[in-house]
Coordinates of C-alpha atoms in Angstrom, one line a residue:
X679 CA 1.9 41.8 17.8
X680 CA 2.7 43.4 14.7
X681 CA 1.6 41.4 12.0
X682 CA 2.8 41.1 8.3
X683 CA 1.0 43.1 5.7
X684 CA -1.4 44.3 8.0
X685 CA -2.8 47.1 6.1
X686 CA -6.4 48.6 6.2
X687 CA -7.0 46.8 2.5
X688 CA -5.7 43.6 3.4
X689 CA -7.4 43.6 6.6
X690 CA -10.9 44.9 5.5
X691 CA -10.7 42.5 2.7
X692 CA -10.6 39.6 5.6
X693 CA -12.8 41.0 8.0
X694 CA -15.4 41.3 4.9
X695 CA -15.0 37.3 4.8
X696 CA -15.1 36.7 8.6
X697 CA -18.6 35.3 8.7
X698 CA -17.6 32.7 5.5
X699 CA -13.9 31.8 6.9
X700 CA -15.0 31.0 10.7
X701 CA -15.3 27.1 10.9
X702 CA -14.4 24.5 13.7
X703 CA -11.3 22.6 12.2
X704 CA -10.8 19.1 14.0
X705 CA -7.1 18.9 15.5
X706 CA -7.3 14.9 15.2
X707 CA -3.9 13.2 13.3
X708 CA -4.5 11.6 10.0
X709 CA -5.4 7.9 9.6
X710 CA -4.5 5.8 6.8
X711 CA -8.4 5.7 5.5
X712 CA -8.4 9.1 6.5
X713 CA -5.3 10.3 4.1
X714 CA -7.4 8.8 0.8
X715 CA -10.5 10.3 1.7
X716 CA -10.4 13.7 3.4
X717 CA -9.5 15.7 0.5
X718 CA -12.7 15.2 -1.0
X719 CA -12.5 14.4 -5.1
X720 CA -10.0 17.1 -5.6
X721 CA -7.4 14.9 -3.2
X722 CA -8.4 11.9 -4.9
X723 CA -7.6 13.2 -8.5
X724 CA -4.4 14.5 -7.5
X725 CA -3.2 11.0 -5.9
X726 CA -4.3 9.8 -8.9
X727 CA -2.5 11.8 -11.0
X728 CA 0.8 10.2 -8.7
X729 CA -0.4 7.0 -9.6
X730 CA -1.4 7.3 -13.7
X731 CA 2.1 9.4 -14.1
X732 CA 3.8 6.4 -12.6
X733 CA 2.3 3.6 -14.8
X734 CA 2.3 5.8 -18.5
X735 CA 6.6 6.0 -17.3
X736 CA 8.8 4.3 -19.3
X737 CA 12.3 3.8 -20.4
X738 CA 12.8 6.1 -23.5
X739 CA 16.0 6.1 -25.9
X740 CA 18.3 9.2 -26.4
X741 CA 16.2 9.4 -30.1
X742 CA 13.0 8.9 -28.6
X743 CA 12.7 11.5 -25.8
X744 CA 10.6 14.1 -27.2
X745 CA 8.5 11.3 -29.3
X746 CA 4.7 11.9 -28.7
X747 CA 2.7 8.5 -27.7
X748 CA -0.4 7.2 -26.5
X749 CA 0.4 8.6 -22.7
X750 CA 0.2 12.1 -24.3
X751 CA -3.6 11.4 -24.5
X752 CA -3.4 9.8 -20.9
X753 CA -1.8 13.4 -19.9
X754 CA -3.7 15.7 -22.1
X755 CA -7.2 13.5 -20.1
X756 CA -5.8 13.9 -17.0
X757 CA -4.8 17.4 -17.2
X758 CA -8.5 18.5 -18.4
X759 CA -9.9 16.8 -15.0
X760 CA -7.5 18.7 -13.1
X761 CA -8.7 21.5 -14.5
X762 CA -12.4 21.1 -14.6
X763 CA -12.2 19.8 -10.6
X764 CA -9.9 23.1 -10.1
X765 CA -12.6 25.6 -12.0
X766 CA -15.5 23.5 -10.1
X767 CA -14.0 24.2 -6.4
X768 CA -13.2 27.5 -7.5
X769 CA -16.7 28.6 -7.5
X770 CA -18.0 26.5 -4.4
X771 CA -15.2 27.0 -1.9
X772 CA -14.1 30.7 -0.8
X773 CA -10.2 29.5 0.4
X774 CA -9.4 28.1 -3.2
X775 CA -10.6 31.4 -4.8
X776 CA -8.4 33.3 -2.0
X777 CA -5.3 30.9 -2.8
X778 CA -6.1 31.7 -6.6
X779 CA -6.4 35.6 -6.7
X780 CA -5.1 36.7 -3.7
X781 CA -2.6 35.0 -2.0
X782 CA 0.7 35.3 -4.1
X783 CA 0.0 32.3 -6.0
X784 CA -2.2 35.0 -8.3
X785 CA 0.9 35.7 -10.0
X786 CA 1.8 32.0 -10.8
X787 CA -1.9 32.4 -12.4
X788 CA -0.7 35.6 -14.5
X789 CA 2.3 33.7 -15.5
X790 CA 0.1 30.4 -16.6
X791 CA -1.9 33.6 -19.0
X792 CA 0.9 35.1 -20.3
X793 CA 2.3 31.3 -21.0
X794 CA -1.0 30.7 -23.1
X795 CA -0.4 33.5 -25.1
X796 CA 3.1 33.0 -26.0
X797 CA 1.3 30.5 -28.3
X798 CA 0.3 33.4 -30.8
X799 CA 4.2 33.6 -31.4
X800 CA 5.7 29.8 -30.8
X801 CA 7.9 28.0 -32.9
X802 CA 4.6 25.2 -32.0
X803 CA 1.5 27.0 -31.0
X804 CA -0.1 23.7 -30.2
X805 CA 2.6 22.4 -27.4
X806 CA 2.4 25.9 -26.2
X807 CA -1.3 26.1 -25.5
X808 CA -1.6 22.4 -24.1
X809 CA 1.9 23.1 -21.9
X810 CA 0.2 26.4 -20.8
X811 CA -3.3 24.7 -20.4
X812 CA -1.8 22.2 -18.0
X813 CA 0.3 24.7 -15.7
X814 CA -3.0 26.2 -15.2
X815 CA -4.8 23.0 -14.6
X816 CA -2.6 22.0 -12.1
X817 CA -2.4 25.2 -10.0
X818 CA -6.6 24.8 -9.8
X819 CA -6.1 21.6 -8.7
X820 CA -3.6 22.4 -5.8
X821 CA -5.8 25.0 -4.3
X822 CA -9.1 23.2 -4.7
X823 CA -7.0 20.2 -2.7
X824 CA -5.8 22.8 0.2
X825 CA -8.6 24.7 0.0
X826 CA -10.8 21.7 0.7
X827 CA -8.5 20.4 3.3
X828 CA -8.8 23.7 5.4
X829 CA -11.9 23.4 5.7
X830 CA -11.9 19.6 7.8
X831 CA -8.7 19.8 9.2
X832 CA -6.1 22.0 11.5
X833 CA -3.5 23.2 10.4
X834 CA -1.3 20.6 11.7
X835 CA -3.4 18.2 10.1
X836 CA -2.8 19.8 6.8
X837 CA 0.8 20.0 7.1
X838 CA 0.5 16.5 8.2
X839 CA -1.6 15.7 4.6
X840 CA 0.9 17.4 2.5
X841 CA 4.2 15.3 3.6
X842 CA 1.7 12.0 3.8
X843 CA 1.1 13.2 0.2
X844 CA 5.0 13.5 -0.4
X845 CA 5.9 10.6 1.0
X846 CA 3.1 8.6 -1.2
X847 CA 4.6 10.5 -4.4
X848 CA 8.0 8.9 -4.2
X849 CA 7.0 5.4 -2.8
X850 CA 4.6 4.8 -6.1
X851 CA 7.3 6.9 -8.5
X852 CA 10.0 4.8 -6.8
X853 CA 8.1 1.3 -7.2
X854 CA 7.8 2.2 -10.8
X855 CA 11.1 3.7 -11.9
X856 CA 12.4 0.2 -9.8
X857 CA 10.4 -2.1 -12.1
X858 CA 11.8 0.5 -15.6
X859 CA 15.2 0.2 -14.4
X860 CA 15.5 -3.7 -13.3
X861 CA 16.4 -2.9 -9.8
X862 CA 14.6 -3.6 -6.4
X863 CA 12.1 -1.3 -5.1
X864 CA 14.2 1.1 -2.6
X865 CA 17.3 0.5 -3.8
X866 CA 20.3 2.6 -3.6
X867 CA 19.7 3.4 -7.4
X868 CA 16.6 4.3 -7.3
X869 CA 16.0 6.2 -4.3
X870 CA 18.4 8.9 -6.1
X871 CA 16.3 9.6 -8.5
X872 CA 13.5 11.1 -6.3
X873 CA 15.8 14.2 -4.6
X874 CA 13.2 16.7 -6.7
X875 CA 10.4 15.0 -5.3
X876 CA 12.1 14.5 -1.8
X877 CA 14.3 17.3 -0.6
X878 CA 11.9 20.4 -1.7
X879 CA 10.0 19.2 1.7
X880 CA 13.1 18.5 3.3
X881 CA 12.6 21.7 5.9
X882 CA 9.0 20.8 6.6
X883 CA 9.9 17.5 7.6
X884 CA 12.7 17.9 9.3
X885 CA 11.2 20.9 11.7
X886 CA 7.6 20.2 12.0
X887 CA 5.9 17.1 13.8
X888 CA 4.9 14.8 11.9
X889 CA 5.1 10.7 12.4
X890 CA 8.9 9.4 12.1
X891 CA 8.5 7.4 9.4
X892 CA 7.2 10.1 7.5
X893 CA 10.9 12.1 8.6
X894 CA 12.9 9.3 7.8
X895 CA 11.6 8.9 4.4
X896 CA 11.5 12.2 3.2
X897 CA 15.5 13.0 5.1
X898 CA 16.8 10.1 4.1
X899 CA 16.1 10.1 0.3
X900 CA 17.2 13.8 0.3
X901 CA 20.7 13.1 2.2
X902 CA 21.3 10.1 -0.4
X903 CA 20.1 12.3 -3.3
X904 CA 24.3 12.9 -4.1
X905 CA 22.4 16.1 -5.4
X906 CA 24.9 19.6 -5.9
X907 CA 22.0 21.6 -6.0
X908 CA 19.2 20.0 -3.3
X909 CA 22.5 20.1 -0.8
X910 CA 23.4 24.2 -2.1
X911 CA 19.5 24.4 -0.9
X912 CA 19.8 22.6 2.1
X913 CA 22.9 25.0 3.3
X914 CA 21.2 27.9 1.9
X915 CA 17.8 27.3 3.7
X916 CA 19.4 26.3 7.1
X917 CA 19.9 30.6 6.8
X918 CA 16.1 30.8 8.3
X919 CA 16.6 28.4 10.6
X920 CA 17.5 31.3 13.4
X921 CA 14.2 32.6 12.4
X922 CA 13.1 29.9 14.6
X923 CA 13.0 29.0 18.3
X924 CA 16.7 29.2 20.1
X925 CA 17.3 25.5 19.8
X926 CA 17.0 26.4 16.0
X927 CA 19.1 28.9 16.2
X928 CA 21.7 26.7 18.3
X929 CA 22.0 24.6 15.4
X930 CA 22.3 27.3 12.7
X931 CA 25.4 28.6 15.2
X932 CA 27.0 24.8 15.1
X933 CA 26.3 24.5 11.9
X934 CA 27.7 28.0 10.4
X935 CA 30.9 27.3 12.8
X936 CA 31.8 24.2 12.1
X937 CA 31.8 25.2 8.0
X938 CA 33.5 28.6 8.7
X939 CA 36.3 25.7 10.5
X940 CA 36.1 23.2 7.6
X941 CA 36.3 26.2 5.1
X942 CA 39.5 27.5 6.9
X943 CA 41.4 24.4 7.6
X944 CA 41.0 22.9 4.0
X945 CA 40.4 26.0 1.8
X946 CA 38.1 27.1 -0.5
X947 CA 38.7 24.9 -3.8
X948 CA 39.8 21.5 -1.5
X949 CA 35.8 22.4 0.0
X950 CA 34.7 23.2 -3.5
X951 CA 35.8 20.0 -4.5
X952 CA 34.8 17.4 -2.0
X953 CA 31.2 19.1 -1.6
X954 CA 29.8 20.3 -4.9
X955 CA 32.1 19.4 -7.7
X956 CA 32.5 16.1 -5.4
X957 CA 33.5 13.7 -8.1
X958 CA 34.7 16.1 -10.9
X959 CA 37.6 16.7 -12.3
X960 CA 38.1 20.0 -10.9
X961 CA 36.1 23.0 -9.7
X962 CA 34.4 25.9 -11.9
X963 CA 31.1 25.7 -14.7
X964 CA 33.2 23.7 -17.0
X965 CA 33.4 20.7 -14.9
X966 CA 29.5 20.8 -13.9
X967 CA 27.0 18.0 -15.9
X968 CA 27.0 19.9 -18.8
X969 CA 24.7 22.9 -17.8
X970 CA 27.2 25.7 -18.1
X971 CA 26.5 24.9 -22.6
X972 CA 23.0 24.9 -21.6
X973 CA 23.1 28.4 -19.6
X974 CA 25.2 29.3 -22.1
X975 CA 22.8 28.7 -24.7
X976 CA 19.9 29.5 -23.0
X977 CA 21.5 33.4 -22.2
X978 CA 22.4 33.8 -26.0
X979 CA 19.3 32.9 -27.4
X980 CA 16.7 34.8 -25.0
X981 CA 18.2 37.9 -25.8
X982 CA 17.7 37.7 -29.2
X983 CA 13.8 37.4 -28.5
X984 CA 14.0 39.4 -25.2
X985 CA 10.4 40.2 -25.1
X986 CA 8.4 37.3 -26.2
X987 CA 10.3 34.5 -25.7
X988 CA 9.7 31.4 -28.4
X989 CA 6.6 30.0 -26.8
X990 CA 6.4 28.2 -23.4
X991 CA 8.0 25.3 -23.2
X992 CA 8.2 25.1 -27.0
X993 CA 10.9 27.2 -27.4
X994 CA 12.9 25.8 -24.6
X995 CA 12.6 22.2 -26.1
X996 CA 13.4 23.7 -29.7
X997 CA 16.5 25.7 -28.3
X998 CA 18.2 23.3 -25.3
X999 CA 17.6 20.2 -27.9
X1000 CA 20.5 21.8 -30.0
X1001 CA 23.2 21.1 -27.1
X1002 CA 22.4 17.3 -26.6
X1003 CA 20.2 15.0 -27.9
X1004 CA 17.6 14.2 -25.4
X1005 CA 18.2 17.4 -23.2
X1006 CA 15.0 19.4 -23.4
X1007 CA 15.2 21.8 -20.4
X1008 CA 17.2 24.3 -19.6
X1009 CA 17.7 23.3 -16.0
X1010 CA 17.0 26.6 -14.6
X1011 CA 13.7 28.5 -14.4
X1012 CA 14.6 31.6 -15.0
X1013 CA 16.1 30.6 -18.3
X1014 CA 13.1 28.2 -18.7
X1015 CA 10.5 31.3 -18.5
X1016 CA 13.2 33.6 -20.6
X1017 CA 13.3 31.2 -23.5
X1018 CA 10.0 31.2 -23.1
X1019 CA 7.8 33.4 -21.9
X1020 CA 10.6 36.5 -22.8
X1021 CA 11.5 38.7 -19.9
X1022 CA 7.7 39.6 -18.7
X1023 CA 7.7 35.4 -18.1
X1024 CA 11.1 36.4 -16.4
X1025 CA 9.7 39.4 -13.8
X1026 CA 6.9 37.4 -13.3
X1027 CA 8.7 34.7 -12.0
X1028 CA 10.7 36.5 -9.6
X1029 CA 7.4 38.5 -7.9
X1030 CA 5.8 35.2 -7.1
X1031 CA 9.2 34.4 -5.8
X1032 CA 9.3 37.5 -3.7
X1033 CA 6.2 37.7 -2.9
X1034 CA 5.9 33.6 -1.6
X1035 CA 9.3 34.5 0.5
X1036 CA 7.1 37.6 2.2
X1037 CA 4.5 35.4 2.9
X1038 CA 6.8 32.8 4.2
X1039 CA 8.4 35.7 6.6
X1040 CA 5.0 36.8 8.0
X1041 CA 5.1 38.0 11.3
X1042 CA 1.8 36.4 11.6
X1043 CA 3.4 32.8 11.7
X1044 CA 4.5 31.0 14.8
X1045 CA 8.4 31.0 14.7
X1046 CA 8.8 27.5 14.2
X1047 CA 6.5 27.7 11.3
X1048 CA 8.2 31.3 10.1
X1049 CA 11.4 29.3 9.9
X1050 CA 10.5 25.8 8.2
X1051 CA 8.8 28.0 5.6
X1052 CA 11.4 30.7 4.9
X1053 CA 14.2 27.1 4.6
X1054 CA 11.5 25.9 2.3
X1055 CA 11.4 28.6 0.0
X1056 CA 15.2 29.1 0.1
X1057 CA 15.7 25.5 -1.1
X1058 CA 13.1 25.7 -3.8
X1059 CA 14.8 28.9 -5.4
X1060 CA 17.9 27.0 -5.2
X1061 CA 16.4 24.1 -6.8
X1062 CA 15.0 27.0 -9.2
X1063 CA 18.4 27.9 -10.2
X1064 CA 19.3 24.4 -11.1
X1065 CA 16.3 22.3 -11.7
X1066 CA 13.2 22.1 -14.2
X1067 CA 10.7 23.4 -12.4
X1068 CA 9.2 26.7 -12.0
X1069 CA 9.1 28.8 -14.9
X1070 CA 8.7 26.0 -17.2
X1071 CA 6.1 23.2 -17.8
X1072 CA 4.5 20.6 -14.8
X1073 CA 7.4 18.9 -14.2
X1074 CA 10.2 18.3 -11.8
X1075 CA 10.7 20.6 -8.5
X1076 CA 7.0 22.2 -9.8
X1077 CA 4.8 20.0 -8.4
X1078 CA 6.6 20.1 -4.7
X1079 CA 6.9 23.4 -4.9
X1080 CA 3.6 24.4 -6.0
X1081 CA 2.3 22.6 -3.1
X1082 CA 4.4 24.0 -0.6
X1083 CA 3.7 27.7 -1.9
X1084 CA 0.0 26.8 -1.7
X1085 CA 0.2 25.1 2.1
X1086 CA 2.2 28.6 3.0
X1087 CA 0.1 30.7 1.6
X1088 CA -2.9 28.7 3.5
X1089 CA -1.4 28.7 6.7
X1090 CA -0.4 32.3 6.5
X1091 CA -4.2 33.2 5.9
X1092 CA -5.1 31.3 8.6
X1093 CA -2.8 33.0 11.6
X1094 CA -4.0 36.7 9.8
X1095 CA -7.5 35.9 10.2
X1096 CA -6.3 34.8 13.8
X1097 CA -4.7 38.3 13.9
X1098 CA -7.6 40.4 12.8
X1099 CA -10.3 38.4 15.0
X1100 CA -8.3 39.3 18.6

């Protein structure tokens, strides 16, 4: 067995950690009680960061978007927990420091530094530092929570935690956005508003055993998402899916043929139009929501301050503000760290992007893992491309896809240590 990034560093580093990292793991499913409880304070404060984002929501007006209330206080609180639990279980638990400065989510950490001191050059120093402040906060958080669940449950179980956690993220988002918007709980309406909460987890749920309800959830919201860019993912990411076992790659074979058919019976621009410029007027940037101005605009204006960007998240919010009121992202996390963070924001970005797909592709990973993983990651760049998310502040595709870097990067550790202790 050759495993991934076997080399003498990387395996002295975690045969040096052998006598801290071997622990009996339960393989037991997860209980109701058990969900609430098992991550220890760290999982409490992040289901409670579900539940407090939830109630501060509310409807805002075009003119009102960017207005600064009293649930900036609620954040600002709740982000400075996050980050003291995050600093505390980085000292007292080993797999949380390993997420942190090892495992590729050390260069999300670089990026969250370099964010912090964009603020010596933003157009508003003090949203930089508290934007910056709370990217790091959050990444503590999410590898004090896995960190903490390694150590009580299998790996199963902890894949099992993170789609319980998923599933619990859209069903108090989607009773609250329901009660903001007058409709019913589960409705049609509001269901579609969760696709970057839902279909970033769309491959772990689909390929990995977990409890049906759980499955239906999580596929069904992403299927009615009426998404471009989650379905772009989902086509993109069913690439890996020969990475898998052959009844995987049976279904990557059906579904490659039957669009090479589709694509040749009805053409390219009749496909265009019925998939992702479904509803449009015709097919090219012009006829997309509005986000070829914002590229546009985004492109333009980086350049001109190519190396330093205008402060995270400040700048963006300054800059994409100018192309529609109430539009404060540039849908696209590239652009998001370029108007940024400048072009080191930018190369930053695509390492942890590189490195996460590496980790993803481990030859260390069962297949069936190898290939939920590698779809994962597809669909998250995808959702990258076209979503606010990575690159820019906590919001969006960022917290699912923080989460699912941090459970690869966990589960990866734990099949090398296999590795190395045969």
């Amino acid at each position: 067995m050759d495993c991934f990034d076997s080399s003498p560093i990387s395996k002295r580093k975690i045969q040096e950690n052998m006598s801290i990292t071997t622990i009996s793991r339960p393989h037991n499913e997860i209980s109701f009680k058990t969900f609430f409880t098992i991550g220890g304070f760290p999982g409490f404060v992040l289901l409670m960061y579900s539940v407090v984002m939830a109630l501060i929501s509310r409807r805002r007006s075009v003119e009102d978007t960017a207005a600064v209330d009293d649930s900036a206080l609620v954040q600002i609180a709740m982000a400075g927990l996050a980050f003291a639990v995050g600093f505390h279980i980085l000292h007292r638990n080993y797999y949380s420091r390993y997420l942190v400065f090892q495992s590729p989510l050390k260069w999300l950490l670089i990026f969250s530094l370099w964010a912090g001191l964009s603020a010596l050059w933003s157009v508003d120093s003090v949203l930089t530092i508290y934007r910056a402040f709370e990217h790091l906060s959050y990444l503590l958080l999410f590898t004090a929570v896995i960190g903490t669940l390694y150590t009580k449950l299998s790996v199963e179980g902890m894949i099992q935690w993170v789609l319980y956690y998923a599933v619990f993220s859209i069903i108090v988002s989607n009773i609250r956005r329901a009660q903001l918007m007058g409709v019913s709980a589960f409705s049609l309406d509001s269901l579609l508003l969760e696709q970057m909460a839902s279909t970033p987890y769309f491959f772990l749920a689909l390929l990995l055993p977990v409890g049906w309800l759980v499955k239906i959830i999580v596929l069904l919201i992403s299927f009615l998402s009426f998404s471009n860019t989650a379905y772009v993912g989902m086509m993109a990411g069913s690439l890996a899916l020969r990475q898998g076992s052959k009844w995987l790659g049976r279904i990557f074979a059906i579904l490659l043929i039957g669009t090479a058919i589709t694509w040749f019976l009805v053409g390219t621009e009749t496909l265009l139009q019925n998939t992702v410029f479904y509803g449009k007027e015709g097919v090219g940037m012009e006829y997309t929501s509005g986000r070829d101005k914002i590229f546009e605009l985004s492109l333009i204006s980086g350049l001109k301050r190519p190396f330093t960007g205008y402060g995270f998240v400040a700048g963006e919010v300054a800059i994409i503000s100018q192309v529609k009121e109430g539009v404060i992202g540039a849908h696209n996390g590239f652009l998001s760290a370029l108007l940024g963070t400048g072009f080191p924001g930018v190369i930053i970005l695509m390492v942890l992007l590189f490195h996460i797909y590496r980790t993803a592709n481990s030859k260390c990973l069962p297949q069936i893992y190898r290939s939920a993983f590698l779809a994962s990651v597809i669909l998250i760049f995808v959702h990258t491309m076209g979503n606010p998310g990575l690159g820019s502040r906590v919001y969006g595709a960022w917290i699912p896809a923080v989460m699912i870097f941090t459970l690869i990067s966990m589960v990866e550790y734990h099949y090398k240590k296999k590795f190395f202790e045969q």
